[in-house]
Short mmCIF file of C-alpha atoms and ligand atoms in Angstrom, two decimals:
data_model
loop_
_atom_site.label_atom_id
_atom_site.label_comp_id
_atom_site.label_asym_id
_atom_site.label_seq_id
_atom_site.Cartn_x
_atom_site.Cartn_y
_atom_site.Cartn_z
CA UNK A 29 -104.88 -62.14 -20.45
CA UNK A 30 -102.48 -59.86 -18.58
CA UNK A 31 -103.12 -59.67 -14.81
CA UNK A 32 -101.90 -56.15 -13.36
CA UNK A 33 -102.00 -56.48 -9.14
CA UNK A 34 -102.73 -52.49 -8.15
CA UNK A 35 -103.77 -52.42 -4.93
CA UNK A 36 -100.78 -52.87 -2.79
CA UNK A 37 -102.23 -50.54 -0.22
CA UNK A 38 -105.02 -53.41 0.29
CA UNK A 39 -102.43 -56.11 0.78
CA UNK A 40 -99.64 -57.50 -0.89
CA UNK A 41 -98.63 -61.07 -1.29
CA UNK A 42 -96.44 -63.25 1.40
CA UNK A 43 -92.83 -63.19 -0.27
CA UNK A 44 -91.88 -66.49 -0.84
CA UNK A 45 -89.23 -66.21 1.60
CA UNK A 46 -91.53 -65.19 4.30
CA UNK A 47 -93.66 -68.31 3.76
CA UNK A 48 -90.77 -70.16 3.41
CA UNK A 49 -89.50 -69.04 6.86
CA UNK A 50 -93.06 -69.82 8.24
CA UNK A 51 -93.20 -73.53 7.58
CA UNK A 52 -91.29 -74.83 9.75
CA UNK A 53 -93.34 -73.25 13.09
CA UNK A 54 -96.51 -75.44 11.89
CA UNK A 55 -95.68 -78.57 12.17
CA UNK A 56 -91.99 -79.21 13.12
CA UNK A 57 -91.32 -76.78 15.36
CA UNK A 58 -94.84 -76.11 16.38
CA UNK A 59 -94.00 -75.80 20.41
CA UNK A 60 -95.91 -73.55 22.96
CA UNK A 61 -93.34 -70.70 23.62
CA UNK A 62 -94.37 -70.90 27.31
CA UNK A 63 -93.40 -74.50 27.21
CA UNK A 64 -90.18 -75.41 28.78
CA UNK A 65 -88.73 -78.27 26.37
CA UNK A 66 -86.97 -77.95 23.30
CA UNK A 67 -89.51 -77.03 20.66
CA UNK A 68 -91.19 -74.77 23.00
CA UNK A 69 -87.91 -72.53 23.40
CA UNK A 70 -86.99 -73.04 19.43
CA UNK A 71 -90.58 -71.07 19.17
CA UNK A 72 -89.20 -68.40 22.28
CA UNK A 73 -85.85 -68.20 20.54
CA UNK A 74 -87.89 -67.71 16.72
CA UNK A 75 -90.39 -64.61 18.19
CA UNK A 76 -87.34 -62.76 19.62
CA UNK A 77 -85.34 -63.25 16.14
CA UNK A 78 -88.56 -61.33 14.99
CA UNK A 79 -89.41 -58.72 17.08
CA UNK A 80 -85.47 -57.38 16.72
CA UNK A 81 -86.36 -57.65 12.58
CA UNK A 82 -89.72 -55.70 13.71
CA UNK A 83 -88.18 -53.04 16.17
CA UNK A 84 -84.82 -52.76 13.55
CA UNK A 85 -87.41 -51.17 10.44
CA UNK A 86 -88.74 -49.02 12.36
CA UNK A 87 -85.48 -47.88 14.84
CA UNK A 88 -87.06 -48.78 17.99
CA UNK A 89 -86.00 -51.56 20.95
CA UNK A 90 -86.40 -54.82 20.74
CA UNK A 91 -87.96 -54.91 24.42
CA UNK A 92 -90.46 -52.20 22.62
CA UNK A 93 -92.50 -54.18 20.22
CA UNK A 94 -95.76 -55.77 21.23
CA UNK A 95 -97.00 -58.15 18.71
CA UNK A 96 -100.95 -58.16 17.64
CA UNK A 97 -103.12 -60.16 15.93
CA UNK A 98 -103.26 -56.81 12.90
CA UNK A 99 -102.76 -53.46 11.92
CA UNK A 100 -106.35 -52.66 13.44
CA UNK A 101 -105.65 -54.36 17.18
CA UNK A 102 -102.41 -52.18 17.18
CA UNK A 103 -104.50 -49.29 16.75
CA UNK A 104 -107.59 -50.35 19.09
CA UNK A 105 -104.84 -51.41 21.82
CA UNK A 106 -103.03 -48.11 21.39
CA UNK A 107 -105.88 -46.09 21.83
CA UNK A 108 -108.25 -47.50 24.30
CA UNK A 109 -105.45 -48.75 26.14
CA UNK A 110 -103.66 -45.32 26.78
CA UNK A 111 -107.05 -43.13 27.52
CA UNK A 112 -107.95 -45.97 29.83
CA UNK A 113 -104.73 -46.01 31.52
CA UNK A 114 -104.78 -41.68 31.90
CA UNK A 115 -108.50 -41.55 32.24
CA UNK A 116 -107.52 -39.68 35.11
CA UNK A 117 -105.61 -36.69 33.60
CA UNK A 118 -108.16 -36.15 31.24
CA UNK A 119 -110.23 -37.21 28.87
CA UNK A 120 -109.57 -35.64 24.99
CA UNK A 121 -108.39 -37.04 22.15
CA UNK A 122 -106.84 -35.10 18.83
CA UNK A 123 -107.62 -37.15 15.71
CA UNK A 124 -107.92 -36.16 12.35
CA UNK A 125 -110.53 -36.96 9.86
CA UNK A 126 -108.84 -38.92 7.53
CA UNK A 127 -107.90 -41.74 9.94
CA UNK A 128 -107.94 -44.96 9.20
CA UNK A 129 -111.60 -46.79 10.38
CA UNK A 130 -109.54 -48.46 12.59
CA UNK A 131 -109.11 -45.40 14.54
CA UNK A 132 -112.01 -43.55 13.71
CA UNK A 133 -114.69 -46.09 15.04
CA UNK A 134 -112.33 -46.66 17.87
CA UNK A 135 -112.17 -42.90 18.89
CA UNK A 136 -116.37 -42.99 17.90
CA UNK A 137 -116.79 -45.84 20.58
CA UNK A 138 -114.60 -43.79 23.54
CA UNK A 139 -116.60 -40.77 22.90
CA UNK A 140 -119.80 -43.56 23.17
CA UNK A 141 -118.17 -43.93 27.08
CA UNK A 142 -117.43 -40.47 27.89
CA UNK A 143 -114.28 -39.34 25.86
CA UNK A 144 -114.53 -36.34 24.20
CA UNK A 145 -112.57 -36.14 20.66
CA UNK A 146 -111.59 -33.41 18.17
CA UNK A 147 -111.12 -34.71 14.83
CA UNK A 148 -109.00 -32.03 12.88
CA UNK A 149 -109.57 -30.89 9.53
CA UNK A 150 -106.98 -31.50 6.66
CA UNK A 151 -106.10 -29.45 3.52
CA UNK A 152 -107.74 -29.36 -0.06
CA UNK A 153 -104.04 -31.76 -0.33
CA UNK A 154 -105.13 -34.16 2.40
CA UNK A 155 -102.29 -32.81 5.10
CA UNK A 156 -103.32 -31.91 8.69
CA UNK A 157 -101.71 -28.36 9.64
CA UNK A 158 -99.42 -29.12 13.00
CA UNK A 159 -100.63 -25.71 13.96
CA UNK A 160 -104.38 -27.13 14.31
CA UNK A 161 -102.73 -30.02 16.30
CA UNK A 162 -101.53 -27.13 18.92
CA UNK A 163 -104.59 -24.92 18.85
CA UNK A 164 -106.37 -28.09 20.01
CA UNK A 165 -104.34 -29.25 22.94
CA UNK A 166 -106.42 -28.69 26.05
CA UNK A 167 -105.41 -29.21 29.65
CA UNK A 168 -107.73 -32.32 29.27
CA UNK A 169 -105.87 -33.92 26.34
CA UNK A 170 -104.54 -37.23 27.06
CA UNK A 171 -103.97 -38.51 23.55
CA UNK A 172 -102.77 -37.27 20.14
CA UNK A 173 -103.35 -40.16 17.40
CA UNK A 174 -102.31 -38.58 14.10
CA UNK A 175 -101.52 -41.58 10.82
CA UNK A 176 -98.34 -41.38 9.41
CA UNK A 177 -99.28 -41.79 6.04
CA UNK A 178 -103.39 -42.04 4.60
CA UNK A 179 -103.88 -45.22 3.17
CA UNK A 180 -106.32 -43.84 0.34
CA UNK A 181 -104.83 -40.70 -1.02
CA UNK A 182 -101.22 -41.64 0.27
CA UNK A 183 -100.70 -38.10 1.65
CA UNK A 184 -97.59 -38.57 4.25
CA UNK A 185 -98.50 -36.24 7.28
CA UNK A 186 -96.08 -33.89 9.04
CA UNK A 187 -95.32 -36.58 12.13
CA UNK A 188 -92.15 -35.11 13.25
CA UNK A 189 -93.54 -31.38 13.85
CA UNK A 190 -96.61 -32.76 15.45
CA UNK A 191 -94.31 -34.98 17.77
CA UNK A 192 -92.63 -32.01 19.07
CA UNK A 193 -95.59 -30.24 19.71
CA UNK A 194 -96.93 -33.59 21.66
CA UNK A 195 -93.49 -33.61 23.50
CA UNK A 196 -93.33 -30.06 24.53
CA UNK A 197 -96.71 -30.87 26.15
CA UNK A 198 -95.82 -34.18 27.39
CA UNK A 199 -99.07 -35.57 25.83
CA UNK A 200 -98.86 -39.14 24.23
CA UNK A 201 -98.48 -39.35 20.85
CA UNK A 202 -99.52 -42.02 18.73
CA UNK A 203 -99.15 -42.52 15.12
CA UNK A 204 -100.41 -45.37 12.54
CA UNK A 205 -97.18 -46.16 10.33
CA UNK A 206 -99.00 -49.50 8.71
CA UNK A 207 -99.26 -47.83 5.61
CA UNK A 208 -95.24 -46.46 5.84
CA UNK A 209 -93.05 -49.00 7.35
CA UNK A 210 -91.15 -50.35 4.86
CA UNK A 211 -92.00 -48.22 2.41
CA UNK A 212 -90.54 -44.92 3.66
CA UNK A 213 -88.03 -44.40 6.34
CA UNK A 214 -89.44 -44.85 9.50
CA UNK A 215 -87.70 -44.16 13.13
CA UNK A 216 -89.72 -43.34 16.07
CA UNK A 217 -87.20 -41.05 17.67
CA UNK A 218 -87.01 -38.68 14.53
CA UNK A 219 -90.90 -38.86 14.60
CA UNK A 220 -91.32 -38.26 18.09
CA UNK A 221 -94.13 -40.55 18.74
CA UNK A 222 -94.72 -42.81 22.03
CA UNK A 223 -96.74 -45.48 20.24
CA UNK A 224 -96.44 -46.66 16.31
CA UNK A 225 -98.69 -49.51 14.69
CA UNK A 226 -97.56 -51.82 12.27
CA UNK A 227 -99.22 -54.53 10.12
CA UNK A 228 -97.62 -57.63 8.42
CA UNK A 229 -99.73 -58.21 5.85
CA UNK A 230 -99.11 -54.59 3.66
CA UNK A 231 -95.15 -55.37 4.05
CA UNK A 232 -94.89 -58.65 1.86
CA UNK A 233 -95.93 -60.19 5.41
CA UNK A 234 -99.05 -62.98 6.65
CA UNK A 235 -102.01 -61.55 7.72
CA UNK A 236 -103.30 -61.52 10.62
CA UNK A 237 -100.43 -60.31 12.59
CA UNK A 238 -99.52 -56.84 13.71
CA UNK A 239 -97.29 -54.73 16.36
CA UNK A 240 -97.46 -51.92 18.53
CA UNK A 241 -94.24 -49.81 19.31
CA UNK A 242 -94.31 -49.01 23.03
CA UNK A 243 -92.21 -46.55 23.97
CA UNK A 244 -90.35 -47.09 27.28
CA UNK A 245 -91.92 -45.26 29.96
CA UNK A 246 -95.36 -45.49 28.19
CA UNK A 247 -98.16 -47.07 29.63
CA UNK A 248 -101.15 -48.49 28.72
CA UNK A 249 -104.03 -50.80 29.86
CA UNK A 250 -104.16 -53.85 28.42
CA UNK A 251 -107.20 -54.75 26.29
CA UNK A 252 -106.46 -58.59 26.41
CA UNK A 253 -106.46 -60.19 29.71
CA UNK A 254 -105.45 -64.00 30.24
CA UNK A 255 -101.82 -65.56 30.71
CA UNK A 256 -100.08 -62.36 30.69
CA UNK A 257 -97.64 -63.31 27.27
CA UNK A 258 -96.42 -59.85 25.61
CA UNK A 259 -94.93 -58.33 28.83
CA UNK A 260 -98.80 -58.92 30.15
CA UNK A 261 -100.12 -56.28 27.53
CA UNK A 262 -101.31 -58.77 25.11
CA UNK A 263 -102.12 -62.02 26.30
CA UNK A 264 -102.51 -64.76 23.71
CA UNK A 265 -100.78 -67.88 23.02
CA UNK A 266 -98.42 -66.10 20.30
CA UNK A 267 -99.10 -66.87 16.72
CA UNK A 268 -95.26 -68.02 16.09
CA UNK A 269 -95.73 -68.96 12.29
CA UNK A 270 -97.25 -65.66 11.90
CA UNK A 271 -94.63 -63.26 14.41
CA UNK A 272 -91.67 -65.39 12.10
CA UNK A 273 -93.62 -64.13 8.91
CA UNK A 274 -93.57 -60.91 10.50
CA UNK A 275 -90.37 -60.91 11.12
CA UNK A 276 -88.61 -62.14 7.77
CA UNK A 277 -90.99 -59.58 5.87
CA UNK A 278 -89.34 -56.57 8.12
CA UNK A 279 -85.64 -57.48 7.25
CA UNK A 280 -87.08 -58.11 3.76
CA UNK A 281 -88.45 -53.69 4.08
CA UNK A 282 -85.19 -52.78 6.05
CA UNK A 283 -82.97 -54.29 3.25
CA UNK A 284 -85.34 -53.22 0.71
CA UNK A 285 -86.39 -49.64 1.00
CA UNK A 286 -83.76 -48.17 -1.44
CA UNK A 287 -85.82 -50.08 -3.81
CA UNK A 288 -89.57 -48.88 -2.57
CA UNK A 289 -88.27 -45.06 -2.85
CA UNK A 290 -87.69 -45.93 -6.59
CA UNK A 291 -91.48 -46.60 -7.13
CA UNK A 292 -91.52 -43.08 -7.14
CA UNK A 293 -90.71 -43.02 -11.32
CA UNK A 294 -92.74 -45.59 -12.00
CA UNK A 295 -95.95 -43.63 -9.92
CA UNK A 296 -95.64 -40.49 -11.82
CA UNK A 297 -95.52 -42.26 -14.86
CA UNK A 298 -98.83 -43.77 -14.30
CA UNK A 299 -99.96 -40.11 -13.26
CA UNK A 300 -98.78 -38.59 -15.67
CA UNK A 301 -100.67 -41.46 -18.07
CA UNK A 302 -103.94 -40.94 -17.13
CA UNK A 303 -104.23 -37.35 -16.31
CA UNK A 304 -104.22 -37.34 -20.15
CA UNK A 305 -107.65 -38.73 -19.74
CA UNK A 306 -110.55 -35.89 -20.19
CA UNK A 307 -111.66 -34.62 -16.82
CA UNK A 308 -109.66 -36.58 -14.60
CA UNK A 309 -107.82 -34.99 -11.55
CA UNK A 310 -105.49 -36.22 -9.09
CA UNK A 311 -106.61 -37.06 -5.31
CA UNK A 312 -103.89 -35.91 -2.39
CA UNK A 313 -100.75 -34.08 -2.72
CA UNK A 314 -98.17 -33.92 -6.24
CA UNK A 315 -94.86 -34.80 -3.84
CA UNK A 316 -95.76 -35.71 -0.09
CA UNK A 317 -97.14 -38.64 -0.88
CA UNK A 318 -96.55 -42.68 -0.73
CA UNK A 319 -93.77 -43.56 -3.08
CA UNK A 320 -96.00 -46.25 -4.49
CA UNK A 321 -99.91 -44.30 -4.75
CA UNK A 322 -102.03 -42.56 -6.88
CA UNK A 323 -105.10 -42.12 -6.51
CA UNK A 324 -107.33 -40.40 -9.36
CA UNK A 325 -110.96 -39.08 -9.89
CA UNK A 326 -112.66 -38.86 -13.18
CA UNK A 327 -116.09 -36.61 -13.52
CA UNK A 328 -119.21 -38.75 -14.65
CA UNK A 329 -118.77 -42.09 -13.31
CA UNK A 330 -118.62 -44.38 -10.52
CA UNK A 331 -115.69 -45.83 -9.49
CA UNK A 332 -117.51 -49.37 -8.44
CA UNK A 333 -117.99 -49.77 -12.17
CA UNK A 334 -114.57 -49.05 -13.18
CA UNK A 335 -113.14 -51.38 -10.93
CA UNK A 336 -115.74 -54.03 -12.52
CA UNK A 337 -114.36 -53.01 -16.16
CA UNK A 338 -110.90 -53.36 -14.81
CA UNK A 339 -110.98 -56.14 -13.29
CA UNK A 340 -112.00 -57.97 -17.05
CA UNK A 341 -109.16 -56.22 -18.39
CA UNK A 342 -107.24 -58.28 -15.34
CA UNK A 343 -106.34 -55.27 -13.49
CA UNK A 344 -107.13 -55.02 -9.77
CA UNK A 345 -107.41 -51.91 -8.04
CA UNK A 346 -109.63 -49.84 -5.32
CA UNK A 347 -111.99 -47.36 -5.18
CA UNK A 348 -111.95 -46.04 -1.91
CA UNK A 349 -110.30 -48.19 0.63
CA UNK A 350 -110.54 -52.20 0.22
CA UNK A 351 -113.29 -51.44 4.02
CA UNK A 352 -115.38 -48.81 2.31
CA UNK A 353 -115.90 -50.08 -1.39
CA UNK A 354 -118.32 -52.84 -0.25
CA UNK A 355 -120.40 -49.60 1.25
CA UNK A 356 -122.28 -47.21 -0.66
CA UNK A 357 -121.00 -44.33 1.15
CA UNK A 358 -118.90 -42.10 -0.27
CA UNK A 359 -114.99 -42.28 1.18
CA UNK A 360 -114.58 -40.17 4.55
CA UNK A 361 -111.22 -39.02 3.71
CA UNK A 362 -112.62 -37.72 -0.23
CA UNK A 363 -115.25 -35.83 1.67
CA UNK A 364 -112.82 -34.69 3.77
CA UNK A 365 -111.00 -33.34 1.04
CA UNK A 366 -113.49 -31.13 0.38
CA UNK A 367 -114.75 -33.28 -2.72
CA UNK A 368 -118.89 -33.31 -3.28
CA UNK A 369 -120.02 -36.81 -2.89
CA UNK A 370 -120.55 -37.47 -6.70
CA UNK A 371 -116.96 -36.18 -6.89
CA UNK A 372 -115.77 -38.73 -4.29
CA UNK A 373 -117.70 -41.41 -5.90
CA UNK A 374 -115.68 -41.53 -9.00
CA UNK A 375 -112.02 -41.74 -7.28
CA UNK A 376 -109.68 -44.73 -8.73
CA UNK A 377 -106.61 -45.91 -6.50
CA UNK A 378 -103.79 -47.67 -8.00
CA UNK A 379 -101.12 -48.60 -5.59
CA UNK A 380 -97.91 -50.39 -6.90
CA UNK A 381 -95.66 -52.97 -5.57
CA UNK A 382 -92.22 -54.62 -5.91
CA UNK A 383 -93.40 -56.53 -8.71
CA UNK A 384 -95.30 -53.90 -10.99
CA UNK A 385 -93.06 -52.59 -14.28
CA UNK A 386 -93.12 -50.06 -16.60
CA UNK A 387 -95.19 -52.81 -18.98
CA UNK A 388 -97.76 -53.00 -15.71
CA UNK A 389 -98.10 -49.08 -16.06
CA UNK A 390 -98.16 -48.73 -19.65
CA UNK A 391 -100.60 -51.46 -19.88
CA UNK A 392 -103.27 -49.71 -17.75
CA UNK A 393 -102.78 -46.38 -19.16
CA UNK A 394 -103.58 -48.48 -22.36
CA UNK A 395 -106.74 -49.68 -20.81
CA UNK A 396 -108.44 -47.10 -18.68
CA UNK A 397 -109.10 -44.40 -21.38
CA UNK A 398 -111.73 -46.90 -23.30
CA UNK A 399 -113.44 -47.93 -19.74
CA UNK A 400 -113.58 -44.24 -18.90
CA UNK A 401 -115.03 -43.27 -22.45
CA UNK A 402 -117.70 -46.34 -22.45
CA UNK A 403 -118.64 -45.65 -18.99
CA UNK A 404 -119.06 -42.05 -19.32
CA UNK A 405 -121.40 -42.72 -22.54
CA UNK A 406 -123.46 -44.47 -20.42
CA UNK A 407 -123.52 -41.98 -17.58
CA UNK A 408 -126.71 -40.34 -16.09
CA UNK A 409 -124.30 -37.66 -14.83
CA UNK A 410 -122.41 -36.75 -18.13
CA UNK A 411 -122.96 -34.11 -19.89
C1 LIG B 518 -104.48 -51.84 6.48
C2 LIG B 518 -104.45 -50.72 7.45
C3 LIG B 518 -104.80 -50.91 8.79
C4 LIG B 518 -105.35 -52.22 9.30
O1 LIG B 518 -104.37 -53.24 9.36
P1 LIG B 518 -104.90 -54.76 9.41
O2 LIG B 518 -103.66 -55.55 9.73
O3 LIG B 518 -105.45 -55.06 8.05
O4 LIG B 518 -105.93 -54.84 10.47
C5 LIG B 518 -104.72 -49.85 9.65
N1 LIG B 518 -104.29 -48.65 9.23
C6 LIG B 518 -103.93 -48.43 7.95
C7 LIG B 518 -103.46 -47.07 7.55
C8 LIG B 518 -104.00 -49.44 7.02
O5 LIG B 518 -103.66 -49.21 5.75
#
């Protein structure tokens, strides 16, 4: 049978490159970077080779990356270490609704120890209004943590107009780009922001590695405290196979990105596909969105059971994110949407990749109008 991979924004396969890159740094050259000999500094020399790959996608210095162990520690270390570090200046943090959990529960913990946190509402479209991001701003605001671009509905928020406003008030600024590096242009001086998080493991990279852009001048508290590696932010013997993955997969993006804008074709054609499907609507906005995501909602049925029927059809996809579809509650960023629960329930996202074709798209537009029909007939909520 055909197998369709359609969930991209989940995580996307190690490039063969990138692995092949890796290899070496497990057993041959497996030295401690700390370590003084030969293989120790072939592992030094391999992690700075990366983080100038890392800081080069994103147009930042190479002295500014901290690598992570993931998208989510890059967040969590962004956060907690910043409102720690200007606890006291203040203590509110702007947020918006459709954050990432990684952010959300983070910001839900501070306000657990005495942060307070406004979490701003977005359009019917899924965009937050920079105005909101003003009108917010108190003297006590320490932090603004705003994503770059949602990882369900692939909206791409307006990060440049809320970095000036951040600027202007010399308030921190903080964005989570793991769902636009190497996907869309991304440079943190057009975007204004003092702190960016990245992930490997969406970019063709391992997982279980991330970074944090750190602007100069920025400072934070560190959240990991031991032998003071990562300019004594993030202590932890480095994970070299992993910061080499890292780093191949970035100047894989940077070289690459002409190529992700094209996706663009390819995702309206798979819109345009199954909004011929009764009763189906499209989630987020028609043009300021990922180059590579759609995301869909059909009236009458659950999206758990469509990505069952999928799935023997050898499609995989998400209802959802990849975190929330083994929880019964509807999706945080739907409902923040403005969509009724039932509504958000029944939400499909495909997200393509490098290696998806016309034949992938055609092939599921071929597929999903049956699954819909059968599922619907079966519906308690039909008509
Ligand atoms: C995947 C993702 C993360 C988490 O990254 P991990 O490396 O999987 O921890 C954070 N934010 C967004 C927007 C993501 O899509």
């Amino acid at each position: 049978m055909k197998q369709v991979y359609m969930d991209h924004s989940a995580t996307t396969a190690t490039d063969p490159a990138v692995t092949e890159a890796m290899l070496p740094y497990f057993s041959e050259k497996y030295g401690n970077p700390s370590s003084l000999y030969t293989i120790g500094r072939q592992a030094r020399r391999a992690i700075e080779e990366a983080r100038q790959h890392v800081s080069d996608l994103i147009g930042a210095k190479k002295e500014e990356i901290i690598f992570t162990g993931s998208g989510t520690e890059s967040d969590n270390l962004a956060i907690k270490g910043s409102v720690l570090k200007n606890r006291g200046k203040g203590d509110h943090i702007i947020t918006s609704s459709i954050e990432h959990h990684a952010v959300l529960h983070t910001c839900k913990y501070l306000e657990k120890n005495g942060f307070k946190v406004t979490y701003l509402p977005v359009s019917k479209e899924g965009i937050v209004n920079p105005a909101d991001v003003e009108k917010a701003i108190t003297p006590q605001t320490i932090l603004i943590t705003i994503m770059h671009a949602n990882n369900e509905i692939g909206t791409i928020q307006p990060i440049e107009e809320i970095g000036k406003i951040a600027k202007e008030k010399q308030i921190t600024f903080h964005t989570d780009a793991v769902q636009t590096a190497g996907k869309i242009p991304v440079n943190v001086d057009a975007l204004g922001v003092s702190m960016l998080s990245v992930s490997a493991h969406k970019i063709y990279g391992p997982k279980g590695v991330g970074a944090l852009y750190l602007r100069k001048g920025t400072a934070i508290e560190p959240q990991l405290h031991g032998g003071g590696h990562e300019r004594n932010i993030r202590s932890s013997t480095e994970n070299v196979p992993g910061i080499v993955g890292f780093g191949k997969a970035s100047e894989l993006a940077k070289e690459r990105l002409p190529h992700e804008s094209n996706l663009t074709a390819l995702r309206d054609s798979l819109i345009k596909g199954v909004l011929e499907i009764e009763d189906s609507y499209l989630n987020g906005h028609p043009v300021k969105r990922l180059p590579n995501n759609a995301n869909f909602r059909f009236s009458f049925i659950e999206g758990e059971s469509m990505i069952l029927n999928l799935d023997m059809k050898g499609v995989a996809a998400s209802t959802g994110s990849a975190c929330s579809s083994t929880s019964l509650e509807p999706s945080h960023v739907l409902m923040a949407i403005g969509l009724r629960p039932e509504e958000a329930h029944g939400s499909l996202r495909l997200t393509l990749g490098r290696k998806n074709t016309q034949e992938d798209v055609d092939y599921v537009i071929s597929v999903l109008p049956d699954i819909v029909k059968k599922l619907r007939m079966i519906s308690p909520l039909s008509r």
